[in-house]
Coordinates of C-alpha atoms in Angstrom, one line a residue:
M25 CA 107.3 42.9 75.2
A26 CA 110.3 44.5 76.8
K27 CA 109.6 46.0 80.5
S28 CA 109.7 49.7 80.5
K29 CA 112.6 51.4 82.8
T30 CA 112.3 53.3 85.4
V31 CA 114.3 55.2 87.7
F32 CA 113.3 57.4 91.0
F33 CA 114.0 61.0 91.3
C34 CA 114.6 63.6 94.4
Q35 CA 111.1 65.4 94.5
E36 CA 113.7 68.0 96.8
C37 CA 116.6 68.6 93.8
G38 CA 115.8 66.7 91.1
F39 CA 118.6 64.2 92.1
E40 CA 118.5 60.4 89.7
S41 CA 118.9 57.4 91.2
S42 CA 118.8 53.8 89.7
K43 CA 117.2 52.9 92.7
W44 CA 115.0 53.8 95.5
M45 CA 117.3 55.2 98.7
G46 CA 115.8 56.5 102.1
Q47 CA 118.0 59.9 102.0
C48 CA 119.1 62.3 99.3
P49 CA 122.8 62.4 98.3
G50 CA 122.0 65.5 96.7
C51 CA 119.8 67.6 99.1
K52 CA 120.2 65.3 102.4
A53 CA 116.9 65.4 102.1
W54 CA 114.8 62.0 103.8
N55 CA 111.9 59.8 102.3
T56 CA 112.0 62.3 98.9
F57 CA 112.4 59.9 95.6
V58 CA 109.7 58.7 93.9
E59 CA 109.4 56.4 90.9
E60 CA 108.9 56.6 88.0
P61 CA 109.5 56.0 84.3
A62 CA 112.9 56.6 82.3
A63 CA 112.2 60.0 80.1
P64 CA 114.0 58.1 76.7
K65 CA 117.6 58.6 75.0
S66 CA 118.1 61.0 72.1
S67 CA 119.3 59.1 69.3
R68 CA 121.4 61.4 68.6
G69 CA 125.8 61.2 70.0
S70 CA 126.3 62.6 73.3
Q71 CA 129.0 65.1 71.2
A72 CA 128.8 67.7 70.0
S73 CA 128.5 68.3 66.2
P74 CA 132.1 70.6 64.9
R75 CA 129.6 72.8 63.5
D76 CA 127.7 73.4 66.8
I77 CA 131.1 74.0 68.0
A78 CA 132.4 76.8 65.5
A79 CA 129.0 78.6 66.5
A80 CA 129.4 78.7 69.8
V81 CA 131.9 82.0 70.1
P82 CA 132.0 83.6 73.3
T83 CA 131.1 87.2 73.8
K84 CA 133.1 89.8 76.1
L85 CA 131.5 91.4 79.0
S86 CA 132.2 94.9 77.7
M87 CA 130.2 94.0 74.4
V88 CA 127.3 92.9 76.1
S89 CA 124.3 95.9 77.0
P90 CA 122.8 95.6 79.8
D91 CA 118.9 95.2 80.2
D92 CA 117.5 97.3 82.9
H93 CA 115.8 99.7 80.3
K94 CA 114.0 97.2 79.2
R95 CA 111.8 96.7 81.7
T96 CA 107.9 96.5 81.0
L97 CA 105.8 98.0 83.5
T98 CA 102.8 96.4 83.8
G99 CA 100.4 99.0 85.4
I100 CA 100.2 97.4 89.0
R101 CA 102.8 98.7 91.1
E102 CA 102.3 96.6 93.6
L103 CA 103.8 94.1 90.9
D104 CA 106.0 96.0 89.3
R105 CA 107.5 96.3 93.3
V106 CA 108.0 92.6 93.6
L107 CA 110.1 92.6 90.2
G108 CA 112.2 94.4 91.2
G109 CA 110.7 97.4 88.7
G110 CA 109.1 95.9 86.1
I111 CA 109.4 92.4 83.7
V112 CA 112.1 91.8 82.3
K113 CA 112.5 90.8 78.7
G114 CA 113.2 86.9 78.3
S115 CA 112.9 86.2 82.2
L116 CA 111.1 83.0 83.3
V117 CA 108.7 83.6 86.7
L118 CA 107.5 81.2 88.9
V119 CA 104.1 82.5 90.6
G120 CA 103.1 80.0 93.4
G121 CA 100.3 79.9 96.5
D122 CA 97.6 77.6 97.8
P123 CA 94.8 76.9 95.4
G124 CA 91.8 80.0 95.1
I125 CA 94.5 82.1 96.5
G126 CA 94.6 84.9 93.3
K127 CA 97.6 83.8 91.1
S128 CA 95.2 83.2 87.8
T129 CA 92.9 86.5 88.8
L130 CA 96.2 88.5 89.0
L131 CA 98.1 87.6 86.0
L132 CA 94.5 87.4 84.3
Q133 CA 94.4 91.6 85.8
M134 CA 98.1 92.0 84.4
C135 CA 97.2 90.7 81.2
Q136 CA 93.9 93.5 81.1
V137 CA 96.7 96.4 82.0
L138 CA 99.5 95.6 79.1
A139 CA 96.8 94.4 76.5
A140 CA 95.3 98.5 77.0
R141 CA 98.8 99.2 75.9
S142 CA 99.2 96.9 72.9
V143 CA 101.2 94.4 74.6
S144 CA 101.1 91.2 72.5
L145 CA 100.0 88.1 74.6
L146 CA 98.7 84.3 74.9
Y147 CA 97.6 83.2 78.1
I148 CA 97.5 79.3 78.3
S149 CA 95.1 77.3 80.3
G150 CA 95.7 73.8 81.1
E151 CA 92.9 73.6 84.1
E152 CA 90.3 76.3 82.9
S153 CA 87.8 76.2 79.1
L154 CA 87.8 79.2 77.4
Q155 CA 84.2 80.5 79.1
Q156 CA 85.7 80.5 82.0
I157 CA 88.5 82.7 81.3
R158 CA 85.9 84.5 79.8
M159 CA 83.5 85.1 82.8
R160 CA 86.3 85.6 85.4
A161 CA 87.6 88.7 82.5
D162 CA 84.3 89.8 82.6
R163 CA 84.2 90.8 86.8
L164 CA 87.5 92.7 85.7
G165 CA 85.8 95.3 83.7
P166 CA 85.9 95.6 79.9
F167 CA 89.6 94.7 78.2
K168 CA 90.4 97.2 75.2
N169 CA 92.4 94.8 73.4
D170 CA 92.0 91.7 73.3
I171 CA 94.2 88.5 74.3
M172 CA 95.3 85.3 72.7
M173 CA 94.2 82.3 74.2
L174 CA 94.6 78.7 74.4
C175 CA 93.5 75.7 76.2
E176 CA 95.9 72.9 75.5
T177 CA 98.4 70.6 78.0
N178 CA 100.9 69.0 75.1
L179 CA 103.5 71.4 75.7
D180 CA 104.7 70.4 72.2
I181 CA 101.8 71.8 70.8
V182 CA 102.5 74.9 73.3
E183 CA 105.2 75.2 71.8
G184 CA 105.1 75.0 68.3
V185 CA 102.4 78.2 69.0
V186 CA 104.8 80.3 70.6
R187 CA 107.4 79.8 68.1
K188 CA 105.0 81.0 65.5
Y189 CA 103.2 83.7 66.7
K190 CA 106.4 85.1 69.2
P191 CA 104.0 87.1 71.8
D192 CA 106.2 89.6 74.2
I193 CA 104.6 87.7 77.1
V194 CA 102.8 84.1 77.4
V195 CA 101.5 82.8 81.2
I196 CA 100.6 79.3 81.5
D197 CA 98.4 78.3 84.1
S198 CA 99.4 76.1 85.6
I199 CA 102.9 74.2 85.0
Q200 CA 100.7 71.0 86.9
T201 CA 99.0 70.3 83.8
M202 CA 101.5 70.5 81.3
Y203 CA 103.2 67.1 79.8
K204 CA 105.2 65.7 76.9
E205 CA 104.4 62.7 74.8
D206 CA 107.7 61.5 74.9
I207 CA 107.6 60.7 78.9
G208 CA 105.3 58.3 80.4
S209 CA 105.2 59.7 83.8
A210 CA 101.7 61.6 84.9
P211 CA 101.7 65.2 84.5
G212 CA 102.8 67.3 87.3
S213 CA 105.0 64.1 88.1
V214 CA 108.5 65.2 88.7
S215 CA 110.6 64.3 85.1
Q216 CA 107.3 66.2 83.4
V217 CA 107.4 69.6 85.6
R218 CA 111.6 69.3 85.3
E219 CA 111.1 68.6 81.5
S220 CA 108.5 71.2 81.0
T221 CA 109.9 74.3 82.7
G222 CA 113.4 73.1 80.6
V223 CA 111.7 73.4 77.3
L224 CA 109.6 76.8 79.3
M225 CA 113.2 78.5 79.9
Q226 CA 114.8 77.7 76.6
L227 CA 111.9 79.3 74.4
A228 CA 112.0 82.0 77.1
K229 CA 115.9 82.8 76.5
G230 CA 115.9 82.4 73.0
L231 CA 112.9 83.7 72.0
G232 CA 113.1 86.9 74.2
I233 CA 110.0 86.2 75.9
T234 CA 108.7 86.8 79.5
I235 CA 107.0 83.7 80.7
F236 CA 105.0 83.6 83.6
I237 CA 104.3 80.1 85.4
V238 CA 101.4 79.3 87.6
G239 CA 102.8 76.6 89.9
H240 CA 100.6 74.9 92.4
V241 CA 101.1 74.1 96.4
T242 CA 101.8 71.3 98.5
K243 CA 100.8 71.1 102.1
E244 CA 104.2 72.3 103.5
G245 CA 103.7 75.4 101.5
V246 CA 106.1 74.9 98.6
V247 CA 105.4 74.6 94.7
A248 CA 104.6 71.0 93.9
G249 CA 106.8 68.9 91.9
P250 CA 111.2 68.9 92.0
R251 CA 112.9 72.4 94.0
V252 CA 115.0 72.1 90.8
L253 CA 111.5 74.3 89.3
E254 CA 112.7 76.8 91.5
H255 CA 116.3 77.4 91.1
M256 CA 115.6 77.3 86.9
V257 CA 113.2 79.6 87.0
D258 CA 114.6 84.2 86.7
T259 CA 111.5 84.4 89.9
V260 CA 109.6 83.3 92.1
L261 CA 106.3 84.9 93.8
Y262 CA 104.4 83.6 96.2
F263 CA 100.7 84.7 96.8
E264 CA 100.1 84.5 100.5
G265 CA 97.6 84.8 102.7
D266 CA 94.3 83.1 104.2
R267 CA 92.0 82.8 101.1
H268 CA 88.6 83.3 103.7
A269 CA 90.0 86.9 104.5
S270 CA 90.5 90.0 101.8
Y271 CA 94.0 90.9 102.1
R272 CA 97.1 89.2 99.9
I273 CA 100.8 89.6 100.1
L274 CA 102.5 89.0 97.2
R275 CA 106.2 88.0 97.9
A276 CA 109.3 87.7 95.9
V277 CA 111.5 85.1 97.5
K278 CA 113.9 84.8 94.4
N279 CA 114.3 87.4 92.0
R280 CA 117.8 87.6 89.8
F281 CA 116.4 91.3 89.1
G282 CA 115.5 92.8 91.9
S283 CA 115.5 92.6 95.7
T284 CA 114.4 89.3 97.2
N285 CA 112.0 89.0 100.1
E286 CA 109.8 92.4 98.6
I287 CA 106.0 92.3 99.0
G288 CA 103.1 93.6 97.5
V289 CA 99.9 94.2 99.2
F290 CA 96.4 93.1 97.7
E291 CA 93.4 93.4 99.0
M292 CA 90.9 90.7 97.8
R293 CA 87.2 92.5 96.3
S294 CA 84.3 91.4 93.7
S295 CA 85.9 93.0 91.0
G296 CA 89.4 91.7 91.4
L297 CA 92.5 92.6 93.3
T298 CA 92.7 96.2 94.4
Q299 CA 96.6 97.5 95.8
V300 CA 96.8 98.5 99.0
E301 CA 98.6 101.8 98.7
N302 CA 99.4 102.0 102.4
P303 CA 99.7 99.0 103.8
S304 CA 101.0 100.1 107.9
E305 CA 97.8 102.0 107.9
Y306 CA 95.6 98.9 106.2
M307 CA 97.6 96.5 108.8
L308 CA 96.3 99.0 112.3
N309 CA 93.1 99.5 111.2
G310 CA 90.8 97.6 114.3
R311 CA 93.3 98.0 116.9
P312 CA 92.3 97.8 120.2
Q313 CA 92.2 101.1 122.1
G314 CA 93.5 101.0 126.4
A315 CA 94.2 97.4 125.6
S316 CA 96.8 95.6 127.8
G317 CA 99.0 93.4 126.1
S318 CA 99.1 95.6 122.5
V319 CA 102.6 97.2 121.1
V320 CA 103.3 98.2 117.4
S321 CA 106.6 97.8 115.5
C322 CA 108.0 97.9 112.5
A323 CA 109.2 95.1 110.4
M324 CA 111.1 95.6 107.2
E325 CA 109.6 93.6 104.5
G326 CA 112.3 93.8 101.4
T327 CA 112.7 97.6 101.3
R328 CA 109.3 98.6 102.9
P329 CA 108.6 99.5 106.0
I330 CA 105.4 98.0 107.5
L331 CA 103.8 99.0 110.9
V332 CA 102.7 95.4 112.6
E333 CA 100.7 95.1 115.5
V334 CA 101.8 93.1 118.4
Q335 CA 99.1 90.8 120.3
A336 CA 99.7 89.2 124.0
L337 CA 97.9 87.4 126.6
V338 CA 98.9 86.0 129.3
C339 CA 96.8 84.2 132.1
R340 CA 98.1 81.9 134.8
T341 CA 97.5 78.2 133.9
N342 CA 95.3 75.8 135.4
F343 CA 97.0 72.9 134.4
N344 CA 101.3 71.5 135.3
M345 CA 102.3 72.3 131.5
P346 CA 101.9 76.0 130.9
R347 CA 100.4 76.2 127.1
R348 CA 102.5 78.4 124.4
T349 CA 101.0 79.1 121.5
S350 CA 102.4 81.9 118.6
A351 CA 100.6 83.5 115.2
G352 CA 102.7 84.8 112.5
I353 CA 106.1 84.8 114.6
D354 CA 108.3 81.9 115.3
Y355 CA 107.5 79.7 118.1
N356 CA 110.8 78.7 119.4
R357 CA 111.8 82.6 119.3
V358 CA 108.5 83.4 122.0
N359 CA 110.0 80.7 124.2
L360 CA 113.9 82.6 124.0
L361 CA 112.0 85.7 124.8
M362 CA 110.0 84.7 127.7
A363 CA 113.0 82.7 129.2
V364 CA 115.2 85.8 128.9
L365 CA 111.7 88.3 131.0
E366 CA 112.1 85.3 133.3
K367 CA 115.7 85.5 134.1
R368 CA 117.1 89.2 133.3
L369 CA 113.4 90.7 135.3
G370 CA 112.3 87.9 137.2
L371 CA 108.7 87.8 135.9
P372 CA 107.8 84.6 137.4
L373 CA 106.3 83.4 133.8
D374 CA 106.7 79.8 134.4
N375 CA 103.6 79.3 135.9
C376 CA 101.3 81.0 132.7
D377 CA 99.9 80.3 129.6
C378 CA 101.8 82.9 126.9
Y379 CA 99.8 83.5 122.9
V380 CA 101.3 85.6 120.7
N381 CA 100.2 87.2 117.9
I382 CA 100.4 89.4 115.2
A383 CA 97.1 91.1 114.0
G384 CA 96.4 91.3 110.3
G385 CA 98.2 87.4 109.4
M386 CA 101.4 89.0 108.4
R387 CA 104.0 85.7 109.2
L388 CA 107.4 87.8 110.2
S389 CA 111.0 86.2 111.0
E390 CA 112.7 89.6 111.4
P391 CA 114.5 89.5 114.7
A392 CA 113.7 93.8 115.0
I393 CA 110.3 92.6 116.5
D394 CA 111.6 91.0 119.3
L395 CA 111.5 94.0 121.9
A396 CA 108.1 94.6 121.0
V397 CA 106.7 90.9 121.9
V398 CA 109.0 91.6 125.6
C399 CA 107.2 95.0 126.0
A400 CA 103.7 93.0 124.9
I401 CA 104.5 90.3 127.5
I402 CA 105.5 92.3 130.2
S403 CA 102.0 94.4 129.8
S404 CA 99.8 91.8 129.5
Y405 CA 101.1 90.1 132.2
K406 CA 100.9 93.3 134.4
N407 CA 98.1 94.3 132.9
F408 CA 98.7 98.3 131.9
E409 CA 98.4 99.8 128.6
I410 CA 101.3 100.5 126.9
S411 CA 100.7 104.4 124.9
A412 CA 99.4 104.3 121.4
K413 CA 101.5 106.8 120.0
T414 CA 104.4 104.5 121.0
I415 CA 106.1 102.6 118.5
I416 CA 108.7 100.4 119.6
F417 CA 111.2 97.7 117.8
G418 CA 115.1 95.8 118.4
E419 CA 116.5 92.6 118.5
V420 CA 116.9 90.9 121.9
G421 CA 119.5 89.0 122.7
L422 CA 120.1 86.1 126.0
T423 CA 121.8 88.5 128.3
G424 CA 118.7 90.9 128.0
E425 CA 120.8 93.3 125.7
V426 CA 118.9 95.5 122.6
R427 CA 121.1 94.9 119.8
A428 CA 121.3 96.9 117.1
V429 CA 118.9 96.7 113.7
N430 CA 119.1 97.4 109.9
M431 CA 116.8 100.7 108.0
V432 CA 116.2 102.7 111.0
E433 CA 115.6 105.5 109.7
Q434 CA 112.9 104.5 107.2
R435 CA 110.9 102.6 110.2
V436 CA 111.0 105.7 112.4
A437 CA 109.9 108.4 108.6
E438 CA 106.8 105.8 108.7
A439 CA 105.9 105.6 111.9
K440 CA 106.2 109.5 111.8
K441 CA 104.1 109.5 108.6
L442 CA 101.3 107.8 110.8
G443 CA 101.3 110.1 113.8
F444 CA 103.4 108.1 116.4
S445 CA 105.5 110.8 119.0
T446 CA 107.2 107.9 120.5
C447 CA 109.9 105.2 119.2
L448 CA 111.8 103.5 121.5
V449 CA 114.9 101.5 119.6
P450 CA 118.1 100.4 120.0
E451 CA 120.1 102.9 121.9
V452 CA 123.5 101.8 119.2
N453 CA 121.2 103.0 116.6
L454 CA 121.0 106.5 117.8
K455 CA 123.7 107.9 116.2
S456 CA 122.3 107.2 113.0
V457 CA 118.8 109.1 114.0
A458 CA 116.9 111.9 115.6
S459 CA 114.9 113.1 118.1
T460 CA 112.7 115.9 116.3
E461 CA 109.7 118.2 117.6
D462 CA 106.6 115.6 116.2
M463 CA 109.0 112.4 117.1
A464 CA 110.8 111.5 120.2
V465 CA 113.3 108.5 119.8
V466 CA 114.7 106.8 122.9
G467 CA 117.1 104.5 123.2
I468 CA 116.8 101.3 125.1
R469 CA 120.0 99.5 126.1
T470 CA 119.0 96.7 128.4
V471 CA 115.4 94.6 128.6
Q472 CA 116.1 96.4 132.5
D473 CA 115.3 99.7 131.2
I474 CA 112.5 99.3 129.1
L475 CA 110.4 99.2 131.8
K476 CA 111.1 102.8 132.7
Y477 CA 109.4 103.8 128.9
I478 CA 106.4 101.6 128.3
K479 CA 103.9 102.8 131.1
A480 CA 101.6 105.6 129.9

């Protein structure tokens, strides 16, 4: 009996090799090659037939009509915001997140709203039985119209059902459970995920059907399977948040039809996911009064300004090596800002433990919160309170200068809406925003200038 041929695939980019290699030549990642059975070659020749070549006629750009007006609103405003204004016909959307975070619940709620508008839906589950899905649907409330359900993992059968019924929207839960019989590897492997996504992409583009794919994530927080999976789809949405907390954040990390890094905020309840209309107010709930080391800043997530509380705790260390911890902000960024304070303000932080936290569980990478982190550390070290009506944002450089940030008008407007009276911004941004009766806007040039304004 002939031995089956195996090849090695890179789990990051899908690069194929006949032997194992420590570093992938495609994406330069280390130790990402896995061995899997080779996909059988097609019996058809590699060259296209003359008939196929003759049928391929290029289309002029001016003859192509835009499809923006063909968006379908899901009825869930936070989801529509993340998608860029609704569902685009013929798109392939990947929804990733930790187990139990609420991916299936969100998509089932979307189906519930769309079914009431007589949209044709097909929900395909490879993980749950029909009875389990019905139990979850009953918790969400009554469905005005039925949706088609199918429990199947064989992708050939799934493809046949989709071509037969031609629904408007298809939900695949999940891509790691789908398999093709002509590929010898197990479901969820690199070969199976790549081939399954390719088939679903052809269905979405060829039939004009919108397909939502649920994808599990690894312990590193990325979608399981080859990285090429995210390159193939049109939109990648990540569902974030602590599964033991009530809030959830839906973030667009890739969107061919809208802005990236747009977020939607949800709250998990017994009846399903509920939209959070005002995320800034939600994030500031429970803010301490009269406590040092607490500062409010404004971060931009896509086009949405969100107010967050930056907390810092500085205390004398009991060890030779001081401890530094950060949650919700890059650890190295905190160390950099502390070095700036030591050099430019002369604060002796080398013998202090420092803990920095973004309250509410948000993870922020925007440099605009640098100035708020600096003020929180100073407030905790000197043990004085910063006014609860003051909001602070700006990027801090290595020389202690406060650099400009973008979308200042939106940040100030959001702070004004929530009742803040003073806004400390980079001095170079003063020309784009002016003080009003309800909001005093103060320009900050260096970290040395901040000490004159943060004491209350």
